[in-house]
mmCIF file of C-alpha atoms in Angstrom:
data_model
loop_
_atom_site.group_PDB
_atom_site.id
_atom_site.type_symbol
_atom_site.label_atom_id
_atom_site.label_comp_id
_atom_site.label_asym_id
_atom_site.label_seq_id
_atom_site.Cartn_x
_atom_site.Cartn_y
_atom_site.Cartn_z
ATOM 1 C CA MET M 18 -40.822 -13.267 -31.733
ATOM 2 C CA SER M 19 -42.613 -11.729 -28.351
ATOM 3 C CA LEU M 20 -46.173 -12.855 -29.272
ATOM 4 C CA ILE M 21 -48.016 -15.000 -31.568
ATOM 5 C CA LEU M 22 -52.029 -15.645 -31.721
ATOM 6 C CA PHE M 23 -53.377 -18.362 -33.577
ATOM 7 C CA ARG M 24 -57.302 -18.178 -33.956
ATOM 8 C CA GLY M 25 -59.976 -20.948 -34.784
ATOM 9 C CA LEU M 26 -57.919 -24.060 -34.006
ATOM 10 C CA ASP M 27 -59.978 -26.933 -34.104
ATOM 11 C CA ILE M 28 -59.802 -28.409 -30.812
ATOM 12 C CA GLY M 29 -62.854 -30.719 -30.703
ATOM 13 C CA VAL M 30 -65.636 -30.898 -28.135
ATOM 14 C CA ILE M 31 -64.781 -29.526 -24.624
ATOM 15 C CA PRO M 32 -66.374 -31.319 -21.614
ATOM 16 C CA PRO M 33 -67.428 -29.400 -18.520
ATOM 17 C CA THR M 34 -64.779 -27.406 -16.770
ATOM 18 C CA PRO M 35 -63.643 -29.843 -13.975
ATOM 19 C CA ALA M 36 -63.176 -28.797 -10.370
ATOM 20 C CA SER M 37 -59.632 -29.812 -10.351
ATOM 21 C CA PRO M 38 -56.746 -29.496 -12.527
ATOM 22 C CA TYR M 39 -55.628 -33.138 -11.952
ATOM 23 C CA GLY M 40 -56.680 -36.287 -13.823
ATOM 24 C CA ILE M 41 -58.024 -34.803 -16.934
ATOM 25 C CA PRO M 42 -57.679 -37.275 -19.760
ATOM 26 C CA ASP M 43 -56.163 -36.263 -23.213
ATOM 27 C CA MET M 44 -58.633 -34.555 -25.459
ATOM 28 C CA GLN M 45 -58.210 -33.426 -29.089
ATOM 29 C CA ALA M 46 -57.200 -29.793 -27.599
ATOM 30 C CA THR M 47 -54.265 -31.485 -25.578
ATOM 31 C CA GLN M 48 -52.866 -32.995 -28.653
ATOM 32 C CA VAL M 49 -53.165 -29.796 -30.955
ATOM 33 C CA LEU M 50 -51.524 -27.950 -27.976
ATOM 34 C CA LEU M 51 -48.332 -30.566 -27.797
ATOM 35 C CA LYS M 52 -48.229 -30.104 -31.729
ATOM 36 C CA TYR M 53 -47.773 -26.465 -31.588
ATOM 37 C CA ALA M 54 -45.374 -26.742 -28.562
ATOM 38 C CA ARG M 55 -43.030 -28.973 -30.210
ATOM 39 C CA ASP M 56 -42.851 -26.256 -32.912
ATOM 40 C CA PHE M 57 -41.049 -24.058 -30.469
ATOM 41 C CA GLY M 58 -38.806 -26.346 -28.666
ATOM 42 C CA TYR M 59 -39.056 -29.040 -26.202
ATOM 43 C CA PRO M 60 -42.001 -29.190 -24.039
ATOM 44 C CA ILE M 61 -41.318 -29.594 -20.298
ATOM 45 C CA GLY M 62 -43.190 -29.778 -16.706
ATOM 46 C CA TYR M 63 -41.695 -29.175 -13.181
ATOM 47 C CA ILE M 64 -41.832 -31.912 -10.638
ATOM 48 C CA GLN M 65 -43.071 -29.343 -8.049
ATOM 49 C CA GLU M 66 -45.878 -28.002 -10.211
ATOM 50 C CA GLN M 67 -48.943 -29.930 -11.173
ATOM 51 C CA LYS M 68 -46.653 -33.132 -10.279
ATOM 52 C CA GLY M 69 -44.825 -32.461 -13.405
ATOM 53 C CA ALA M 70 -47.743 -32.434 -15.875
ATOM 54 C CA LEU M 71 -46.577 -31.713 -19.603
ATOM 55 C CA ILE M 72 -50.026 -30.107 -20.373
ATOM 56 C CA GLN M 73 -51.115 -28.046 -17.153
ATOM 57 C CA ASN M 74 -54.862 -27.024 -16.615
ATOM 58 C CA LEU M 75 -55.630 -23.723 -15.701
ATOM 59 C CA LEU M 76 -58.930 -23.516 -14.334
ATOM 60 C CA PRO M 77 -60.532 -21.973 -11.135
ATOM 61 C CA VAL M 78 -60.294 -23.857 -7.790
ATOM 62 C CA LYS M 79 -62.486 -22.338 -5.011
ATOM 63 C CA LYS M 80 -59.791 -22.746 -2.235
ATOM 64 C CA ASN M 81 -57.292 -20.706 -4.342
ATOM 65 C CA GLU M 82 -59.773 -17.917 -5.650
ATOM 66 C CA THR M 83 -57.717 -15.012 -3.764
ATOM 67 C CA GLU M 84 -54.415 -16.317 -4.328
ATOM 68 C CA GLN M 85 -51.700 -15.351 -6.599
ATOM 69 C CA ILE M 86 -51.682 -18.812 -8.502
ATOM 70 C CA SER M 87 -53.126 -19.856 -11.842
ATOM 71 C CA SER M 88 -56.110 -21.366 -10.273
ATOM 72 C CA SER M 89 -57.445 -18.120 -8.696
ATOM 73 C CA SER M 90 -60.227 -16.034 -10.064
ATOM 74 C CA LYS M 91 -61.318 -13.287 -7.730
ATOM 75 C CA ALA M 92 -57.485 -11.995 -7.445
ATOM 76 C CA GLU M 93 -55.749 -10.148 -10.326
ATOM 77 C CA LEU M 94 -52.837 -12.301 -11.346
ATOM 78 C CA ALA M 95 -49.782 -10.063 -11.274
ATOM 79 C CA LEU M 96 -47.349 -9.396 -14.160
ATOM 80 C CA HIS M 97 -44.771 -11.982 -14.077
ATOM 81 C CA THR M 98 -42.056 -13.933 -15.858
ATOM 82 C CA GLU M 99 -43.027 -17.569 -15.609
ATOM 83 C CA THR M 100 -41.051 -19.335 -12.936
ATOM 84 C CA ALA M 101 -38.814 -16.253 -12.630
ATOM 85 C CA PHE M 102 -37.012 -18.054 -9.580
ATOM 86 C CA HIS M 103 -36.049 -21.108 -11.396
ATOM 87 C CA PRO M 104 -32.549 -21.626 -12.838
ATOM 88 C CA TYR M 105 -34.201 -23.450 -16.158
ATOM 89 C CA LYS M 106 -37.106 -21.064 -16.918
ATOM 90 C CA PRO M 107 -39.364 -21.910 -19.873
ATOM 91 C CA SER M 108 -38.272 -19.984 -23.161
ATOM 92 C CA TYR M 109 -41.865 -19.947 -24.267
ATOM 93 C CA LEU M 110 -45.324 -20.178 -22.719
ATOM 94 C CA LEU M 111 -48.288 -21.423 -24.904
ATOM 95 C CA LEU M 112 -51.797 -20.745 -23.663
ATOM 96 C CA LEU M 113 -54.802 -22.796 -25.354
ATOM 97 C CA CYS M 114 -58.189 -21.578 -24.493
ATOM 98 C CA LEU M 115 -60.735 -24.459 -24.191
ATOM 99 C CA ARG M 116 -63.529 -22.163 -22.631
ATOM 100 C CA GLY M 117 -63.170 -18.493 -22.323
ATOM 101 C CA ASP M 118 -64.683 -15.829 -19.998
ATOM 102 C CA SER M 119 -65.185 -12.010 -21.319
ATOM 103 C CA ALA M 120 -63.816 -10.584 -18.103
ATOM 104 C CA ALA M 121 -60.628 -12.724 -17.675
ATOM 105 C CA HIS M 122 -58.229 -10.556 -19.752
ATOM 106 C CA THR M 123 -54.841 -11.968 -20.223
ATOM 107 C CA THR M 124 -52.427 -9.191 -19.590
ATOM 108 C CA TYR M 125 -48.821 -8.610 -20.755
ATOM 109 C CA ALA M 126 -46.277 -6.266 -21.481
ATOM 110 C CA SER M 127 -42.953 -6.389 -23.486
ATOM 111 C CA LEU M 128 -39.470 -5.581 -22.651
ATOM 112 C CA ASN M 129 -39.030 -3.031 -25.397
ATOM 113 C CA GLU M 130 -41.996 -1.069 -24.273
ATOM 114 C CA ILE M 131 -40.908 -1.301 -20.525
ATOM 115 C CA MET M 132 -37.375 -0.119 -21.176
ATOM 116 C CA GLY M 133 -38.424 2.739 -23.172
ATOM 117 C CA LYS M 134 -39.853 4.134 -19.990
ATOM 118 C CA LEU M 135 -36.690 3.687 -17.897
ATOM 119 C CA SER M 136 -33.724 5.931 -17.592
ATOM 120 C CA PRO M 137 -30.065 4.503 -18.509
ATOM 121 C CA GLU M 138 -29.132 4.624 -14.735
ATOM 122 C CA THR M 139 -32.168 2.689 -13.696
ATOM 123 C CA ILE M 140 -31.446 0.007 -16.480
ATOM 124 C CA GLU M 141 -27.844 -0.318 -15.121
ATOM 125 C CA ILE M 142 -29.081 -0.938 -11.610
ATOM 126 C CA LEU M 143 -31.544 -3.352 -12.894
ATOM 127 C CA LYS M 144 -28.607 -5.492 -14.433
ATOM 128 C CA GLN M 145 -26.952 -5.713 -11.138
ATOM 129 C CA PRO M 146 -27.537 -8.797 -8.857
ATOM 130 C CA TRP M 147 -29.128 -6.874 -6.154
ATOM 131 C CA PHE M 148 -32.522 -8.513 -6.299
ATOM 132 C CA GLU M 149 -34.067 -11.455 -4.975
ATOM 133 C CA THR M 150 -37.416 -13.361 -5.656
ATOM 134 C CA GLY M 151 -39.323 -16.055 -3.956
ATOM 135 C CA ILE M 152 -40.853 -19.475 -5.095
ATOM 136 C CA ASP M 153 -44.315 -19.196 -6.810
ATOM 137 C CA PRO M 154 -47.182 -20.767 -4.600
ATOM 138 C CA SER M 155 -48.063 -23.411 -6.968
ATOM 139 C CA PHE M 156 -44.570 -24.846 -6.562
ATOM 140 C CA LYS M 157 -44.884 -24.612 -2.673
ATOM 141 C CA GLU M 158 -48.171 -26.532 -2.810
ATOM 142 C CA ASN M 159 -46.218 -29.669 -4.252
ATOM 143 C CA GLY M 160 -43.212 -29.997 -2.081
ATOM 144 C CA ALA M 161 -40.846 -26.746 -2.750
ATOM 145 C CA THR M 162 -39.999 -25.069 0.430
ATOM 146 C CA ASP M 163 -39.961 -21.290 0.685
ATOM 147 C CA ALA M 164 -36.658 -19.721 -0.415
ATOM 148 C CA LYS M 165 -34.988 -16.675 -1.825
ATOM 149 C CA PHE M 166 -33.064 -16.397 -4.931
ATOM 150 C CA THR M 167 -30.523 -13.614 -5.686
ATOM 151 C CA MET M 168 -30.442 -12.441 -9.558
ATOM 152 C CA SER M 169 -30.432 -9.491 -11.590
ATOM 153 C CA VAL M 170 -33.770 -8.301 -13.382
ATOM 154 C CA LEU M 171 -32.150 -7.686 -16.600
ATOM 155 C CA GLN M 172 -29.960 -10.507 -17.898
ATOM 156 C CA ASP M 173 -27.583 -10.584 -20.763
ATOM 157 C CA ASN M 174 -27.941 -13.925 -22.500
ATOM 158 C CA GLY M 175 -25.408 -13.428 -25.241
ATOM 159 C CA LYS M 176 -27.974 -12.333 -27.805
ATOM 160 C CA GLY M 177 -29.688 -9.404 -25.870
ATOM 161 C CA LEU M 178 -31.413 -8.620 -22.644
ATOM 162 C CA GLU M 179 -33.946 -10.992 -20.757
ATOM 163 C CA LEU M 180 -36.371 -9.516 -18.130
ATOM 164 C CA VAL M 181 -36.739 -11.612 -15.105
ATOM 165 C CA TYR M 182 -39.658 -10.231 -13.091
ATOM 166 C CA ASP M 183 -42.438 -11.055 -10.642
ATOM 167 C CA ASP M 184 -44.492 -8.321 -9.095
ATOM 168 C CA THR M 185 -45.815 -9.970 -5.893
ATOM 169 C CA VAL M 186 -42.382 -11.922 -4.513
ATOM 170 C CA MET M 187 -39.388 -9.763 -5.863
ATOM 171 C CA SER M 188 -37.826 -7.170 -3.802
ATOM 172 C CA GLY M 189 -34.488 -5.139 -3.841
ATOM 173 C CA LYS M 190 -31.443 -6.186 -1.423
ATOM 174 C CA ASN M 191 -30.476 -2.399 -1.280
ATOM 175 C CA GLU M 192 -31.972 1.025 -1.297
ATOM 176 C CA GLU M 193 -30.992 1.661 -4.921
ATOM 177 C CA ALA M 194 -32.418 -1.607 -5.942
ATOM 178 C CA SER M 195 -35.495 -1.133 -4.128
ATOM 179 C CA HIS M 196 -35.876 2.313 -5.831
ATOM 180 C CA ALA M 197 -35.237 0.814 -9.393
ATOM 181 C CA LEU M 198 -37.621 -1.940 -8.980
ATOM 182 C CA GLU M 199 -40.359 0.627 -8.026
ATOM 183 C CA LEU M 200 -39.532 2.600 -11.163
ATOM 184 C CA LEU M 201 -39.640 -0.929 -13.090
ATOM 185 C CA ARG M 202 -43.085 -1.653 -11.623
ATOM 186 C CA GLU M 203 -44.258 1.815 -12.994
ATOM 187 C CA ALA M 204 -43.215 1.031 -16.226
ATOM 188 C CA VAL M 205 -44.279 -2.355 -16.351
ATOM 189 C CA ASN M 206 -48.016 -1.255 -15.447
ATOM 190 C CA ASN M 207 -47.782 1.672 -17.975
ATOM 191 C CA SER M 208 -47.082 -0.903 -20.730
ATOM 192 C CA ILE M 209 -49.842 -3.263 -20.160
ATOM 193 C CA GLU M 210 -51.604 -4.520 -23.208
ATOM 194 C CA SER M 211 -54.456 -7.483 -22.923
ATOM 195 C CA ILE M 212 -56.488 -9.794 -24.762
ATOM 196 C CA VAL M 213 -59.460 -11.936 -24.075
ATOM 197 C CA LEU M 214 -58.774 -15.707 -25.162
ATOM 198 C CA GLU M 215 -61.875 -17.547 -26.711
ATOM 199 C CA TYR M 216 -62.439 -21.166 -27.680
ATOM 200 C CA GLY M 217 -59.728 -22.315 -30.117
ATOM 201 C CA ASP M 218 -57.380 -19.393 -29.448
ATOM 202 C CA LEU M 219 -53.526 -20.132 -28.865
ATOM 203 C CA LEU M 220 -51.564 -17.397 -27.623
ATOM 204 C CA VAL M 221 -47.564 -17.974 -27.506
ATOM 205 C CA LEU M 222 -45.572 -15.621 -25.323
ATOM 206 C CA ASN M 223 -41.674 -15.125 -25.295
ATOM 207 C CA ASN M 224 -40.947 -15.884 -21.641
ATOM 208 C CA ARG M 225 -37.579 -13.943 -21.940
ATOM 209 C CA ILE M 226 -38.962 -10.613 -23.015
ATOM 210 C CA ARG M 227 -42.608 -10.734 -21.974
ATOM 211 C CA VAL M 228 -44.367 -10.613 -18.550
ATOM 212 C CA HIS M 229 -47.780 -11.778 -18.467
ATOM 213 C CA GLY M 230 -50.807 -11.882 -15.928
ATOM 214 C CA ARG M 231 -54.659 -12.112 -15.837
ATOM 215 C CA ARG M 232 -57.416 -9.909 -14.672
ATOM 216 C CA PRO M 233 -59.912 -11.042 -12.411
ATOM 217 C CA PHE M 234 -63.307 -12.834 -13.072
ATOM 218 C CA ALA M 235 -66.092 -14.372 -11.268
ATOM 219 C CA ALA M 236 -65.883 -18.171 -11.228
ATOM 220 C CA ARG M 237 -69.197 -20.082 -11.138
ATOM 221 C CA TYR M 238 -68.019 -23.689 -10.375
ATOM 222 C CA ASP M 239 -70.737 -25.128 -12.482
ATOM 223 C CA GLY M 240 -68.776 -26.712 -15.362
ATOM 224 C CA THR M 241 -68.949 -23.388 -17.348
ATOM 225 C CA ASP M 242 -65.746 -21.676 -16.027
ATOM 226 C CA ARG M 243 -62.727 -20.464 -17.857
ATOM 227 C CA TRP M 244 -60.518 -23.491 -18.798
ATOM 228 C CA ILE M 245 -56.877 -22.782 -20.403
ATOM 229 C CA GLN M 246 -54.500 -25.547 -21.081
ATOM 230 C CA ARG M 247 -50.924 -24.494 -20.787
ATOM 231 C CA ALA M 248 -47.472 -25.924 -22.104
ATOM 232 C CA LEU M 249 -44.235 -24.681 -21.224
ATOM 233 C CA VAL M 250 -41.271 -25.172 -23.836
ATOM 234 C CA VAL M 251 -37.472 -24.847 -23.512
ATOM 235 C CA ASP M 252 -35.303 -24.050 -26.563
ATOM 236 C CA TYR M 253 -32.008 -24.859 -24.866
ATOM 237 C CA PRO M 254 -30.479 -28.146 -23.343
ATOM 238 C CA ILE M 255 -31.274 -28.816 -19.496
ATOM 239 C CA PRO M 256 -28.408 -30.698 -17.928
ATOM 240 C CA ALA M 257 -29.125 -34.461 -17.860
ATOM 241 C CA ASP M 258 -29.021 -34.687 -13.946
ATOM 242 C CA GLN M 259 -31.688 -31.997 -13.709
ATOM 243 C CA ILE M 260 -34.331 -33.676 -16.084
ATOM 244 C CA GLU M 261 -36.148 -37.031 -16.252
ATOM 245 C CA GLY M 262 -37.980 -37.434 -19.721
ATOM 246 C CA HIS M 263 -39.928 -34.211 -19.875
ATOM 247 C CA ILE M 264 -40.037 -33.447 -16.200
ATOM 248 C CA ILE M 265 -37.433 -30.929 -14.596
ATOM 249 C CA THR M 266 -36.520 -32.108 -11.310
ATOM 250 C CA THR M 267 -34.277 -29.559 -9.857
ATOM 251 C CA VAL M 268 -34.569 -29.424 -6.051
ATOM 252 C CA LEU M 269 -35.415 -25.805 -4.941
#
């Protein structure tokens, strides 16, 4: 499974879009999202992102409108693997639309499409640990320090290849790697598809084999802005010393 779209879910009455993603009480939509999330694995949060929230609210925040962060609006959110830098990445990403915006296309690209545009030589280079990536701004807002993590872009998980990619914070550590990353970026950009999410739509993305992003849109900050609730799910065990309840506590 790389992508599933559920339409027309009964998520109840949605209040005005708030100005902040914090302190939002549970709603019918929240419970619907959690129910679906548990069908895909174990829902988790990260201690450095939205204070470990199990359900994350993605909505425009004025001070972030030009940043590479989910609370931006004017910026195009570049294609990326969710928490590409983290040792315990989510297996699945669930996006439930509470309030849509016709301009805010959710973008995505699949590994199969991308690899079909790459040479065998480039694929082999992308399998080497010759790349590094930084920490997402959303984590640095809540206590993570800036750091670089070395990794390969194509990783064998024993069942097949995974794509680990973040357009804005990833770089090659040598000339070959930098060139391969440019070829990958071109392949990713030529593989983009998009969808506009509407009230009651739930998009499920396989984070191992799909990258995702979002087109810019005009936020109004008047209670009518786009509002997405996000759940992150793992389908593998997290070491007991790296998680408390549903919150991954790994120090970065």
